[in-house]
XYZ file of C-alpha atoms in Angstrom:
86
model
C 15.278 29.050 7.989
C 18.309 27.801 6.113
C 17.482 24.146 6.801
C 13.870 24.733 5.792
C 14.923 26.131 2.412
C 17.190 23.166 1.638
C 15.532 20.173 3.357
C 13.461 17.581 1.528
C 11.007 14.792 2.347
C 12.760 12.337 0.033
C 16.378 11.320 -0.428
C 18.131 8.692 -2.507
C 20.955 7.027 -0.626
C 23.362 4.421 -1.955
C 22.281 2.310 -4.914
C 24.176 -0.650 -3.451
C 21.432 -0.995 -0.841
C 19.317 -2.627 -3.535
C 15.608 -3.246 -3.618
C 14.871 -5.079 -0.382
C 11.205 -5.807 0.363
C 11.768 -5.123 4.111
C 9.882 -8.269 5.179
C 12.454 -9.342 7.772
C 13.904 -12.311 5.903
C 16.729 -13.798 7.976
C 18.959 -14.313 4.937
C 18.314 -10.907 3.304
C 21.544 -9.502 1.854
C 20.311 -5.958 2.604
C 19.711 -6.564 6.318
C 22.186 -5.147 8.847
C 23.562 -7.404 11.621
C 21.717 -5.306 14.222
C 18.362 -5.876 12.542
C 17.990 -2.716 10.420
C 18.137 -2.422 6.662
C 20.437 -0.768 4.142
C 17.987 1.392 2.254
C 18.392 2.781 -1.240
C 16.024 5.666 -0.545
C 13.950 7.120 2.260
C 10.906 9.347 2.581
C 9.278 11.131 5.498
C 6.189 13.177 6.310
C 8.266 16.296 7.000
C 11.422 17.600 5.314
C 14.408 16.149 7.180
C 17.262 15.623 4.689
C 19.446 17.860 2.563
C 20.643 15.849 -0.420
C 24.321 16.276 -1.235
C 23.601 15.642 -4.916
C 21.875 17.782 -7.515
C 20.566 14.737 -9.409
C 20.810 10.998 -8.733
C 19.562 8.074 -10.790
C 19.563 4.331 -10.126
C 19.671 1.543 -12.720
C 16.175 0.561 -11.549
C 14.832 3.749 -13.135
C 14.360 5.684 -9.910
C 15.694 9.215 -10.027
C 15.579 12.371 -7.964
C 16.607 15.968 -8.554
C 17.237 17.966 -5.402
C 15.011 20.897 -4.586
C 17.968 23.208 -3.990
C 19.333 22.591 -7.494
C 16.036 23.430 -9.208
C 14.639 26.169 -6.967
C 17.613 28.009 -5.469
C 20.806 27.369 -7.437
C 19.261 27.401 -10.906
C 21.944 29.579 -12.505
C 25.039 28.071 -10.902
C 26.777 27.329 -7.613
C 26.165 30.714 -5.925
C 23.252 33.046 -5.253
C 22.859 36.453 -3.631
C 21.146 36.877 -0.280
C 18.137 38.397 -2.031
C 17.848 35.444 -4.415
C 18.082 32.951 -1.565
C 15.494 34.689 0.609
C 12.934 35.235 -2.184
């Protein structure tokens, strides 16, 4: 239940990953040597990440505020058991 309360379908990673188009260009600066990509953000159909940030913003204009910071820890860094479960 704890993971379910904190997990999200979207996460912003490192802004240095840039804005790759993911078309498989051989000279892409965002492509890993093994064939994968360095991604600036990721999304999924089901919640699978817990962001370590409360809010993150990129120079491109993309921004994300974590669910836990707006729904659970709205009044500060700690909550009671009753507040967390409700």
